[in-house]
Coordinates of C-alpha atoms in Angstrom, one line a residue:
Chain A
X1 CA -11.7 -19.5 -12.8
X2 CA -8.8 -18.2 -14.7
X3 CA -5.6 -17.7 -12.8
X4 CA -2.1 -16.4 -13.7
X5 CA -3.0 -12.7 -13.6
X6 CA -0.6 -10.1 -14.8
X7 CA -1.0 -6.8 -13.0
X8 CA -1.5 -4.6 -16.1
X9 CA -2.8 -7.3 -18.3
X10 CA -6.3 -8.1 -19.2
X11 CA -6.8 -10.5 -16.3
X12 CA -9.1 -9.9 -13.4
X13 CA -8.3 -6.8 -11.3
X14 CA -9.6 -8.5 -8.2
X15 CA -9.2 -12.2 -7.6
X16 CA -10.4 -14.0 -4.5
X17 CA -9.9 -17.7 -4.0
X18 CA -11.3 -19.8 -1.3
X19 CA -11.2 -16.9 1.1
X20 CA -11.9 -17.7 4.7
X21 CA -12.1 -15.3 7.6
X22 CA -12.9 -16.3 11.2
X23 CA -12.8 -13.5 13.7
X24 CA -11.2 -14.0 17.1
X25 CA -13.5 -15.7 19.5
X26 CA -16.1 -16.3 16.7
X27 CA -17.7 -19.7 16.4
X28 CA -18.4 -19.6 12.7
X29 CA -16.5 -18.2 9.7
X30 CA -17.5 -14.7 8.7
X31 CA -16.4 -15.5 5.2
X32 CA -16.4 -19.2 4.4
X33 CA -14.7 -20.2 1.2
X34 CA -15.5 -17.4 -1.2
X35 CA -14.0 -17.2 -4.7
X36 CA -14.7 -14.6 -7.4
X37 CA -12.9 -12.4 -9.8
X38 CA -13.6 -8.9 -11.0
X39 CA -12.8 -7.7 -14.5
X40 CA -11.2 -4.4 -15.2
X41 CA -13.9 -1.7 -15.6
X42 CA -16.6 -3.9 -14.1
X43 CA -19.0 -3.0 -11.4
X44 CA -19.5 -6.0 -9.1
X45 CA -22.2 -5.9 -6.5
X46 CA -22.1 -8.1 -3.4
X47 CA -25.7 -8.5 -2.3
X48 CA -26.8 -10.1 0.9
X49 CA -28.2 -9.4 4.3
X50 CA -26.3 -7.9 7.2
X51 CA -23.8 -10.4 8.5
X52 CA -23.5 -12.2 5.2
X53 CA -19.7 -11.5 5.0
X54 CA -19.8 -8.8 2.4
X55 CA -18.0 -6.1 4.5
X56 CA -15.5 -8.7 5.8
X57 CA -14.7 -9.7 2.2
X58 CA -14.1 -6.0 1.3
X59 CA -12.1 -5.6 4.6
X60 CA -9.7 -8.4 3.5
X61 CA -9.3 -6.9 0.0
X62 CA -8.6 -3.5 1.5
X63 CA -6.1 -4.9 4.0
X64 CA -8.1 -4.0 7.1
X65 CA -9.0 -7.5 7.9
X66 CA -6.5 -10.3 8.0
X67 CA -7.6 -13.4 6.2
X68 CA -7.7 -16.8 7.9
X69 CA -7.3 -18.8 4.6
X70 CA -7.3 -18.6 0.9
X71 CA -5.9 -15.8 -1.2
X72 CA -7.1 -12.3 -2.2
X73 CA -5.3 -10.3 -4.9
X74 CA -5.7 -6.9 -6.4
X75 CA -3.9 -6.4 -9.7
X76 CA -1.9 -9.4 -9.0
X77 CA -0.7 -8.1 -5.6
X78 CA -1.6 -10.5 -2.8
X79 CA -3.1 -8.2 -0.2
X80 CA -2.1 -10.4 2.7
X81 CA 1.5 -10.7 1.5
X82 CA 2.1 -7.1 0.4
X83 CA -0.5 -4.9 2.1
X84 CA 1.5 -1.7 1.6
X85 CA 1.6 -2.1 -2.2
X86 CA -2.1 -3.2 -2.2
X87 CA -3.1 0.0 -0.5
X88 CA -1.9 2.0 -3.4
X89 CA -4.2 0.1 -5.7
X90 CA -7.4 0.2 -3.7
X91 CA -9.6 2.9 -2.2
X92 CA -12.5 2.4 0.2
X93 CA -15.6 4.4 0.8
X94 CA -16.7 3.0 4.2
X95 CA -20.2 2.8 5.6
X96 CA -19.5 5.3 8.3
X97 CA -18.2 8.9 7.9
X98 CA -14.5 8.8 8.7
X99 CA -13.6 12.1 7.3
X100 CA -10.9 14.0 9.2
X101 CA -12.8 16.5 11.2
X102 CA -9.8 18.6 11.9
X103 CA -9.4 19.4 8.3
X104 CA -11.5 21.1 5.7
X105 CA -13.0 19.2 2.8
X106 CA -10.3 20.3 0.4
X107 CA -7.6 19.4 3.0
X108 CA -9.2 16.0 3.4
X109 CA -8.6 15.4 -0.3
X110 CA -5.1 16.9 -0.3
X111 CA -3.8 15.0 2.7
X112 CA -5.2 11.8 1.4
X113 CA -3.3 12.2 -1.8
X114 CA -0.2 13.2 0.1
X115 CA -0.4 10.0 2.1
X116 CA -0.4 8.2 -1.2
X117 CA 2.6 10.1 -2.6
X118 CA 0.7 12.1 -5.2
X119 CA 3.0 15.1 -6.1
X120 CA 1.9 18.5 -4.7
X121 CA 0.9 20.2 -8.0
X122 CA -1.0 17.2 -9.1
X123 CA -2.9 16.7 -5.9
X124 CA -4.0 20.4 -5.9
X125 CA -5.3 20.1 -9.5
X126 CA -7.0 16.8 -8.8
X127 CA -8.7 18.1 -5.7
X128 CA -10.0 21.1 -7.5
X129 CA -11.3 19.0 -10.4
X130 CA -13.0 16.5 -8.1
X131 CA -14.5 19.1 -5.8
X132 CA -16.0 20.7 -8.9
X133 CA -17.3 17.5 -10.3
X134 CA -18.9 16.4 -7.1
X135 CA -20.6 19.8 -6.6
X136 CA -18.5 20.5 -3.5
X137 CA -16.5 23.5 -4.7
X138 CA -18.4 26.1 -2.8
X139 CA -18.1 24.2 0.4
X140 CA -14.5 23.1 -0.1
X141 CA -13.3 25.1 3.0
X142 CA -16.0 23.9 5.3
X143 CA -15.3 21.3 8.0
X144 CA -16.9 17.9 7.5
X145 CA -18.9 17.9 10.7
X146 CA -21.3 20.3 9.1
X147 CA -22.1 17.9 6.4
X148 CA -25.1 15.6 6.0
X149 CA -24.7 11.9 5.4
X150 CA -25.1 12.3 1.6
X151 CA -22.6 15.1 1.4
X152 CA -20.1 13.3 3.5
X153 CA -20.6 10.3 1.2
X154 CA -19.8 12.5 -1.8
X155 CA -16.7 13.8 -0.1
X156 CA -15.5 10.3 0.7
X157 CA -16.0 9.1 -2.9
X158 CA -14.0 12.2 -4.1
X159 CA -11.3 11.5 -1.5
X160 CA -11.1 7.9 -2.6
X161 CA -10.5 8.9 -6.2
X162 CA -7.6 11.3 -5.3
X163 CA -4.9 8.6 -5.7
X164 CA -6.5 7.1 -8.8
X165 CA -7.1 3.6 -7.4
X166 CA -7.4 0.6 -9.6
X167 CA -10.4 -0.6 -7.6
X168 CA -12.9 1.4 -5.7
X169 CA -14.7 -0.4 -2.9
X170 CA -18.0 1.1 -1.8
X171 CA -19.3 -0.5 1.4
X172 CA -23.1 0.0 1.6
X173 CA -22.8 3.3 -0.3
X174 CA -26.4 4.3 0.1
X175 CA -27.5 2.9 3.4
X176 CA -29.1 5.6 5.5
X177 CA -29.2 8.2 2.6
X178 CA -32.3 10.0 1.6
X179 CA -33.6 9.2 -1.9
X180 CA -32.0 12.2 -3.6
X181 CA -28.6 11.5 -2.1
X182 CA -29.0 7.8 -3.1
X183 CA -29.7 8.7 -6.7
X184 CA -26.6 11.0 -6.7
X185 CA -24.4 8.1 -5.5
X186 CA -25.9 5.9 -8.2
X187 CA -25.1 8.5 -10.8
X188 CA -21.5 8.7 -9.5
X189 CA -21.1 5.0 -9.7
X190 CA -22.4 5.0 -13.3
X191 CA -19.8 7.8 -14.0
X192 CA -17.1 5.7 -12.5
X193 CA -18.1 2.8 -14.7
X194 CA -18.1 5.1 -17.7
X195 CA -14.5 6.2 -16.8
X196 CA -13.5 2.6 -16.6
X197 CA -12.9 2.5 -12.8
X198 CA -13.4 -1.0 -11.4
X199 CA -16.0 -0.9 -8.6
X200 CA -16.9 -3.4 -6.0
X201 CA -19.9 -2.4 -4.0
X202 CA -21.8 -4.1 -1.2
X203 CA -25.4 -3.7 -0.6
X204 CA -28.5 -5.3 1.0
X205 CA -30.6 -3.4 -1.5
X206 CA -31.5 -5.6 -4.5
X207 CA -32.7 -2.6 -6.5
X208 CA -29.3 -1.0 -6.1
X209 CA -27.5 -4.2 -7.1
X210 CA -29.7 -4.7 -10.1
X211 CA -29.4 -1.0 -11.1
X212 CA -25.7 -0.5 -10.7
X213 CA -23.9 -3.8 -11.0
X214 CA -22.7 -5.5 -14.1
X215 CA -22.6 -8.7 -12.1
X216 CA -24.1 -9.5 -8.8
X217 CA -22.7 -11.9 -6.2
X218 CA -25.3 -13.2 -3.7
X219 CA -23.9 -13.8 -0.3
X220 CA -25.3 -15.4 2.8
X221 CA -23.7 -16.8 5.9
X222 CA -20.2 -16.1 4.6
X223 CA -20.7 -18.0 1.3
X224 CA -21.1 -16.7 -2.2
X225 CA -24.2 -18.5 -3.4
X226 CA -24.3 -17.3 -7.0
X227 CA -22.5 -14.8 -9.2
X228 CA -23.7 -13.6 -12.5
X229 CA -25.4 -10.7 -14.3
X230 CA -28.7 -9.8 -12.8
X231 CA -30.5 -11.0 -16.0
X232 CA -28.7 -14.4 -15.9
X233 CA -29.4 -14.8 -12.2
X234 CA -33.1 -14.3 -12.6
X235 CA -33.4 -16.1 -15.9
X236 CA -34.6 -19.7 -15.7
X237 CA -35.5 -19.6 -12.0
X238 CA -38.0 -22.5 -12.2
X239 CA -41.5 -21.3 -11.2
X240 CA -40.2 -17.8 -10.8
X241 CA -40.9 -16.6 -14.3
X242 CA -44.6 -15.8 -14.5
X243 CA -47.3 -15.1 -17.0
X244 CA -50.4 -13.4 -15.9
X245 CA -53.5 -13.8 -18.1
X246 CA -56.9 -12.3 -18.0
X247 CA -59.7 -14.2 -19.8
X248 CA -63.4 -13.5 -20.4
X249 CA -65.1 -16.8 -20.1
X250 CA -67.7 -17.2 -22.7
X251 CA -69.8 -19.8 -21.1
X252 CA -66.9 -22.1 -20.6
X253 CA -65.8 -23.5 -17.2
X254 CA -63.2 -21.7 -15.2
X255 CA -62.1 -24.9 -13.6
X256 CA -61.6 -26.6 -16.9
X257 CA -59.5 -23.7 -18.2
X258 CA -57.3 -23.6 -15.2
X259 CA -56.8 -27.3 -15.4
X260 CA -56.0 -27.0 -19.0
X261 CA -53.4 -24.2 -18.4
X262 CA -51.8 -26.2 -15.7
X263 CA -51.4 -29.2 -18.0
X264 CA -49.5 -27.1 -20.6
X265 CA -45.9 -28.0 -21.1
X266 CA -43.6 -25.6 -19.3
X267 CA -46.2 -24.5 -16.7
X268 CA -45.3 -25.5 -13.2
X269 CA -48.6 -24.5 -11.6
X270 CA -51.5 -22.1 -12.0
X271 CA -53.0 -19.8 -9.4
X272 CA -56.2 -17.9 -10.0
X273 CA -55.6 -14.4 -8.7
X274 CA -59.2 -13.6 -7.9
X275 CA -60.0 -10.8 -10.3
X276 CA -63.7 -11.7 -10.1
X277 CA -63.9 -9.9 -6.8
X278 CA -61.0 -7.6 -7.2
X279 CA -60.9 -4.1 -8.6
X280 CA -61.8 -4.2 -12.3
X281 CA -58.8 -4.2 -14.5
X282 CA -56.3 -4.0 -11.6
X283 CA -53.5 -6.4 -11.2
X284 CA -53.1 -7.7 -7.7
X285 CA -50.7 -5.6 -5.5
X286 CA -47.1 -6.3 -6.0
X287 CA -45.0 -7.8 -3.3
X288 CA -47.6 -10.3 -2.1
X289 CA -46.4 -13.2 -4.0
X290 CA -43.1 -14.5 -5.2
X291 CA -43.2 -11.6 -7.6
X292 CA -42.2 -9.4 -4.6
X293 CA -40.9 -6.0 -5.6
X294 CA -39.2 -6.5 -8.9
X295 CA -36.4 -4.3 -10.2
X296 CA -37.4 -1.2 -12.0
X297 CA -39.0 -2.1 -15.2
X298 CA -38.9 -5.7 -14.4
X299 CA -42.3 -6.1 -12.8
X300 CA -45.7 -6.5 -14.5
X301 CA -46.5 -3.6 -16.7
X302 CA -49.7 -3.0 -14.9
X303 CA -51.3 -1.1 -17.7
X304 CA -54.7 -1.8 -16.3
X305 CA -56.0 -2.5 -19.8
X306 CA -58.7 -4.9 -18.8
X307 CA -61.9 -4.5 -20.7
X308 CA -63.9 -6.1 -18.0
X309 CA -65.7 -2.8 -17.2
X310 CA -67.0 -1.6 -13.9
X311 CA -70.1 -3.8 -13.9
X312 CA -68.7 -6.9 -15.4
X313 CA -70.3 -10.1 -14.1
X314 CA -67.9 -12.7 -12.5
X315 CA -67.3 -14.2 -15.9
X316 CA -63.7 -13.1 -16.0
X317 CA -60.8 -15.2 -14.9
X318 CA -57.4 -13.9 -13.9
X319 CA -54.6 -16.4 -13.3
X320 CA -50.9 -16.4 -12.7
X321 CA -48.9 -19.1 -14.4
X322 CA -45.6 -20.1 -12.8
X323 CA -43.4 -21.2 -15.6
X324 CA -40.4 -23.5 -15.9
X325 CA -38.9 -21.6 -18.8
X326 CA -39.0 -18.4 -20.6
X327 CA -42.3 -16.5 -20.5
X328 CA -42.5 -15.2 -24.1
X329 CA -42.4 -18.7 -25.5
X330 CA -45.5 -19.6 -23.5
X331 CA -47.7 -16.8 -24.8
X332 CA -48.8 -18.6 -28.0
X333 CA -49.6 -22.0 -26.4
X334 CA -51.6 -20.2 -23.7
X335 CA -53.5 -18.1 -26.3
X336 CA -54.3 -21.3 -28.3
X337 CA -55.5 -23.1 -25.2
X338 CA -57.8 -20.2 -24.2
X339 CA -59.2 -20.1 -27.8
X340 CA -59.9 -23.8 -27.7
X341 CA -62.0 -23.2 -24.6
X342 CA -64.0 -20.6 -26.5
X343 CA -62.8 -18.0 -24.1
X344 CA -61.4 -14.6 -24.9
X345 CA -57.9 -13.6 -23.9
X346 CA -58.0 -9.9 -22.8
X347 CA -54.7 -9.3 -21.2
X348 CA -51.2 -10.9 -20.9
X349 CA -48.4 -9.7 -18.7
X350 CA -44.9 -11.2 -18.3
X351 CA -43.6 -11.1 -14.7
X352 CA -39.8 -11.1 -14.5
X353 CA -38.4 -12.5 -11.3
X354 CA -36.3 -10.1 -9.2
X355 CA -33.0 -10.6 -7.4
X356 CA -35.1 -11.0 -4.3
X357 CA -36.7 -14.1 -5.9
X358 CA -33.2 -15.3 -6.6
X359 CA -32.2 -14.8 -3.0
X360 CA -35.3 -16.6 -1.8
X361 CA -34.7 -19.5 -4.2
X362 CA -31.1 -19.8 -2.9
X363 CA -31.6 -19.3 0.8
X364 CA -35.3 -20.1 1.4
X365 CA -36.0 -16.8 3.0
X366 CA -36.5 -13.2 2.2
X367 CA -33.7 -10.7 2.0
X368 CA -35.2 -8.4 4.6
Chain B
X1 CA -1.8 -18.1 7.1
X2 CA -3.2 -19.2 3.8
X3 CA -4.3 -22.7 3.3
X4 CA -3.5 -22.7 -0.4
X5 CA -0.5 -21.5 -2.2
X6 CA -1.3 -18.8 -4.6
X7 CA -0.5 -19.5 -8.2
X8 CA -0.9 -15.9 -8.9
X9 CA 2.3 -14.2 -9.8
X10 CA 2.9 -10.8 -8.6
X11 CA 4.2 -8.6 -11.4
X12 CA 7.0 -6.2 -10.7
X13 CA 5.7 -2.6 -10.5
X14 CA 7.8 0.4 -10.4
X15 CA 8.1 1.6 -6.8
X16 CA 7.1 5.1 -6.1
X17 CA 10.2 7.1 -4.9
X18 CA 10.2 7.4 -1.2
X19 CA 7.4 4.9 -0.7
X20 CA 6.4 4.3 2.9
X21 CA 8.9 6.9 4.2
X22 CA 7.1 9.6 2.2
X23 CA 3.7 8.4 3.4
X24 CA 5.1 8.4 7.0
X25 CA 6.2 12.0 6.6
X26 CA 2.8 13.0 5.1
X27 CA 1.0 11.4 8.0
X28 CA 3.3 13.2 10.5
X29 CA 2.8 16.5 8.6
X30 CA -0.9 16.1 9.0
X31 CA -0.6 15.9 12.8
X32 CA 1.9 18.7 13.0
X33 CA -0.3 20.9 10.7
X34 CA -3.4 20.4 12.9
X35 CA -1.4 21.0 16.1
X36 CA 0.3 24.0 14.7
X37 CA -3.0 25.6 13.8
X38 CA -4.2 25.4 17.4
X39 CA -0.9 25.9 19.1
X40 CA -2.1 28.4 21.8
X41 CA -4.9 26.0 22.8
X42 CA -2.5 23.1 22.8
X43 CA 0.0 24.9 25.1
X44 CA -2.7 26.1 27.4
X45 CA -4.0 22.6 27.6
X46 CA -0.7 21.0 28.6
X47 CA 1.1 23.8 30.4
X48 CA -1.6 24.9 32.8
X49 CA -1.3 21.9 35.2
X50 CA 2.5 22.1 35.6
X51 CA 2.3 25.9 35.8
X52 CA 0.0 25.7 38.8
X53 CA 2.0 22.9 40.5
X54 CA 5.1 25.1 40.1
X55 CA 3.3 28.2 41.3
X56 CA 1.7 26.7 44.4
X57 CA 4.5 24.4 45.5
X58 CA 7.4 26.5 44.3
X59 CA 6.2 30.0 44.8
X60 CA 3.2 30.3 47.2
X61 CA 4.3 27.7 49.8
X62 CA 7.9 28.9 49.6
X63 CA 6.9 32.6 50.1
X64 CA 4.7 31.6 53.0
X65 CA 7.6 29.7 54.5
X66 CA 6.1 26.3 54.4
X67 CA 8.9 24.8 52.4
X68 CA 12.6 24.8 53.0
X69 CA 14.8 27.1 51.0
X70 CA 16.1 25.2 48.0
X71 CA 12.9 23.1 47.5
X72 CA 12.2 24.9 44.2
X73 CA 15.5 23.5 42.9
X74 CA 14.2 20.0 43.7
X75 CA 10.8 20.7 42.3
X76 CA 11.6 22.4 39.0
X77 CA 13.4 19.5 37.3
X78 CA 10.6 17.2 38.5
X79 CA 7.9 19.4 37.0
X80 CA 9.7 19.5 33.6
X81 CA 9.9 15.7 33.8
X82 CA 6.2 15.5 34.7
X83 CA 5.2 17.8 31.8
X84 CA 7.2 15.7 29.3
X85 CA 5.8 12.3 30.4
X86 CA 2.2 13.4 30.9
X87 CA 2.0 15.4 27.7
X88 CA 3.4 12.5 25.8
X89 CA 1.0 10.1 27.4
X90 CA -2.0 12.2 26.7
X91 CA -1.0 13.0 23.2
X92 CA -1.1 9.3 22.2
X93 CA -3.8 7.9 24.5
X94 CA -6.6 10.4 24.0
X95 CA -6.5 10.7 20.2
X96 CA -6.2 6.9 19.8
X97 CA -9.2 6.2 22.0
X98 CA -11.3 8.7 20.2
X99 CA -10.0 7.6 16.7
X100 CA -10.4 3.9 17.2
X101 CA -13.7 4.0 19.1
X102 CA -15.6 7.0 17.8
X103 CA -14.5 9.1 14.9
X104 CA -12.6 6.4 12.9
X105 CA -10.6 9.2 11.4
X106 CA -7.5 7.2 11.6
X107 CA -8.8 4.8 9.0
X108 CA -7.6 7.0 6.2
X109 CA -4.1 6.7 7.5
X110 CA -4.3 3.0 8.1
X111 CA -5.1 2.7 4.4
X112 CA -2.1 4.8 3.4
X113 CA 0.7 2.9 1.7
X114 CA 2.9 2.3 4.7
X115 CA 3.0 -0.6 7.2
X116 CA 0.4 -0.2 9.9
X117 CA 3.1 -0.4 12.6
X118 CA 4.6 2.7 11.1
X119 CA 1.4 4.6 11.7
X120 CA 1.8 3.6 15.4
X121 CA 5.4 4.8 15.3
X122 CA 4.2 8.1 13.8
X123 CA 1.8 8.5 16.7
X124 CA 4.7 8.1 19.2
X125 CA 7.0 10.4 17.2
X126 CA 4.3 13.1 17.0
X127 CA 3.3 12.8 20.7
X128 CA 6.9 13.0 21.7
X129 CA 7.3 16.2 19.6
X130 CA 4.3 17.7 21.5
X131 CA 5.7 16.6 24.8
X132 CA 9.1 18.1 23.9
X133 CA 7.6 21.4 23.1
X134 CA 5.5 21.4 26.3
X135 CA 8.5 20.6 28.4
X136 CA 10.7 23.2 26.8
X137 CA 8.0 25.8 27.3
X138 CA 8.3 25.1 31.0
X139 CA 11.8 26.6 31.0
X140 CA 10.7 30.2 30.4
X141 CA 7.7 29.6 32.6
X142 CA 10.0 28.4 35.4
X143 CA 12.0 31.6 35.1
X144 CA 8.9 33.7 35.1
X145 CA 7.3 31.9 38.2
X146 CA 10.3 31.2 40.2
X147 CA 12.6 34.1 39.2
X148 CA 15.4 31.8 38.2
X149 CA 15.9 28.1 37.3
X150 CA 18.9 25.8 37.8
X151 CA 20.6 25.6 34.5
X152 CA 24.3 24.5 34.7
X153 CA 25.8 24.3 31.2
X154 CA 27.5 21.0 32.0
X155 CA 24.1 19.4 32.7
X156 CA 22.5 20.4 29.3
X157 CA 23.5 17.2 27.4
X158 CA 22.1 14.9 30.1
X159 CA 19.1 17.2 30.4
X160 CA 18.3 16.9 26.7
X161 CA 18.9 13.1 26.7
X162 CA 16.6 12.5 29.6
X163 CA 14.1 14.9 28.2
X164 CA 13.8 13.1 24.9
X165 CA 13.7 9.7 26.7
X166 CA 10.9 11.1 29.0
X167 CA 8.8 12.3 26.0
X168 CA 9.2 8.9 24.4
X169 CA 8.4 7.0 27.6
X170 CA 5.2 9.0 28.0
X171 CA 4.1 8.6 24.4
X172 CA 4.8 4.8 24.4
X173 CA 2.8 4.3 27.6
X174 CA 0.0 6.4 26.1
X175 CA 0.0 4.1 23.1
X176 CA -0.6 1.2 25.4
X177 CA -3.4 3.0 27.3
X178 CA -5.0 4.3 24.2
X179 CA -5.2 0.9 22.5
X180 CA -5.7 -1.4 25.5
X181 CA -8.4 0.4 27.4
X182 CA -11.9 -0.3 26.2
X183 CA -13.7 3.0 25.3
X184 CA -16.4 2.6 28.0
X185 CA -13.7 2.5 30.7
X186 CA -11.6 5.3 29.5
X187 CA -12.7 7.9 32.1
X188 CA -12.1 5.5 35.0
X189 CA -8.8 4.3 33.6
X190 CA -7.5 7.8 33.2
X191 CA -8.4 8.6 36.8
X192 CA -6.9 5.4 38.1
X193 CA -3.7 5.6 36.1
X194 CA -3.0 9.3 35.6
X195 CA -3.4 10.4 39.2
X196 CA -1.1 7.8 40.8
X197 CA 1.4 8.4 37.9
X198 CA 1.5 12.1 38.8
X199 CA 2.3 11.6 42.4
X200 CA 4.4 8.4 42.4
X201 CA 6.9 9.8 39.9
X202 CA 9.4 11.5 42.3
X203 CA 8.5 14.8 40.6
X204 CA 7.8 16.6 43.9
X205 CA 10.4 14.9 46.0
X206 CA 13.8 13.3 45.4
X207 CA 13.6 9.5 45.3
X208 CA 16.7 8.9 47.5
X209 CA 15.0 11.0 50.3
X210 CA 12.4 8.3 50.6
X211 CA 14.8 5.9 52.4
X212 CA 12.7 6.2 55.5
X213 CA 9.4 5.5 53.7
X214 CA 10.6 2.3 52.2
X215 CA 7.3 1.0 50.8
X216 CA 6.6 4.2 48.9
X217 CA 10.1 4.2 47.6
X218 CA 9.5 0.8 46.1
X219 CA 6.2 1.9 44.6
X220 CA 7.8 5.0 43.0
X221 CA 10.6 2.8 41.7
X222 CA 8.0 1.1 39.5
X223 CA 7.0 4.4 37.9
X224 CA 9.0 5.3 34.8
X225 CA 8.5 9.0 35.6
X226 CA 10.7 8.6 38.6
X227 CA 13.7 8.0 36.4
X228 CA 12.9 11.0 34.3
X229 CA 12.6 13.2 37.4
X230 CA 15.8 11.8 38.8
X231 CA 17.7 12.1 35.5
X232 CA 16.6 15.7 35.3
X233 CA 17.9 16.4 38.8
X234 CA 21.1 14.7 38.0
X235 CA 21.5 17.1 35.1
X236 CA 20.2 20.3 36.6
X237 CA 20.8 20.0 40.4
X238 CA 23.6 17.5 40.7
X239 CA 24.1 18.5 44.3
X240 CA 20.8 16.9 45.3
X241 CA 21.2 13.2 45.9
X242 CA 19.8 11.3 42.9
X243 CA 19.7 7.9 41.2
X244 CA 22.8 7.5 39.2
X245 CA 22.2 8.9 35.7
X246 CA 23.3 5.7 33.8
X247 CA 20.7 3.7 35.8
X248 CA 18.0 6.2 35.0
X249 CA 18.9 6.3 31.3
X250 CA 19.1 2.5 31.1
X251 CA 15.7 2.0 32.8
X252 CA 14.2 4.6 30.4
X253 CA 15.6 3.0 27.3
X254 CA 14.4 -0.4 28.3
X255 CA 11.0 0.9 29.2
X256 CA 10.7 2.6 25.8
X257 CA 11.8 -0.6 24.0
X258 CA 9.3 -2.8 25.8
X259 CA 6.4 -0.4 25.9
X260 CA 6.8 0.5 22.2
X261 CA 6.8 -3.2 21.3
X262 CA 3.7 -3.8 23.4
X263 CA 2.1 -0.6 22.1
X264 CA 2.6 -1.5 18.5
X265 CA 1.3 -4.9 19.0
X266 CA -1.9 -3.6 20.7
X267 CA -2.2 -1.0 18.0
X268 CA -2.1 -3.6 15.2
X269 CA -4.7 -5.6 17.1
X270 CA -7.0 -2.6 17.0
X271 CA -6.1 -1.6 13.5
X272 CA -6.3 -4.9 11.7
X273 CA -9.0 -7.5 12.5

């Protein structure tokens, strides 16, 4: 990892090295030797189950948690050495509503900016702009205790932006929100990225991580197990890339064909998926196998284009091939093999592995 | 703290003028703004108890002949002292318990660019201002309830000194209570601490008159409120026997220093994991 960061240079905005945190009276480290860096303008997602150490990592970076070891810097400022300066550079949207209930929404924004030394005229202007942008203008004078979870979330994001932080930390930004509020938060995060705001978000929702983050760090038991783009994380997971084929057997033996497919270079194993008794043309339900709930657009296309017909005899074979490498490269060899068995290939679908598969591969268990 | 030395150089950034001091004032302004908006409610909240104490002990019992003439002169300084200390204590303890345990509202201020200890100091300063206001309001109320109050011009400097110290003592003790007491115990603790504090603070009786009730005199000597009450008497009714003013002032200053240090430490423990 690159070091020697200058605050306003092109280096990482956030840099964490060998970070360790052990809470008082705890037997294990909540964060156990985590290192990563976040580039300017990047959205980094920390994905992991509850208790993985995500929130603690964010807590250290936002000066609310004192580290036990390692270093954590924001724009070159060591958050442990100079927390006051670090607080100017970061903003946090916490999991729980912590809006000031004695103040209106607008006053929440104004006072936050005042704490951060934003001049009066500028904070008034910024508050108006942000309230407008977040669709809060007509409720600006309401007290926050009247707000739903999603609305409070919106206000907290707006408040966080009042002092123009270099990094915005979103701790579980959509946990407990209804789908519409969740999509709104997603849109705001995309807006922030478009504006060039650096964002670190924690989530236990792999869809959210895949959807929003430029890079995803997978955490478990206080350790950062992997950190890369969602595509790179899922690419080349052995046996996790799959190819599903539907074949009409023209008198040839299903067993021979399965054996032949399994013997192909790059195929880890083959599993018949039982289309003979299943609904005609239907792919098996998602989520049952290692395919489990892929990211949007990443799952099998499920076009149901099987020509088997409602009354087809059990002469069709459906099989899932678990591949060692990239799926597209396997289409041609598979087609050739099927042809050599005098069978007819009727459907092919590439199954991309999801972040959940990555998590399972790394930890040996499901995310939730 | 860190096991590795950071090779990361920290570049010099221009400091925002004012810096933490400005943040401190903004945080204080927030508290004053909120209190100012609900001033009548606040005053009713803090003045009602001393008002009734003053009315029943200073007016009703006196008019009925159950107290000696002159008792109101002993009582009034004690009630002002009580108001100052208890208002200060409640103004830090209650909000801190609620903030740290339930609403988490204080987080936004803990993330403001000032040292976390300064947020604790702000709480003490703000609570002392509330206590000061409540205690000063007792002066016209005293005139109204009792007809007149002892107010020798020569005693005013000492009165103001002891008053400010009393407000600070209450606020600092409240900081300790608000940060040390677990939220599920808060009701019990307030009952167990506040009630004895009210009645062992020499507010309703001069401390030196307890010579014949030695054990109680010792108990009251442990209550900082005693020194506020006695200091007030030294200022307003010097003819009533009292603890020497320099002793009261010294004890109060020491109590403030120690309890503020402990309070800030406890506050930091709650604020930073």
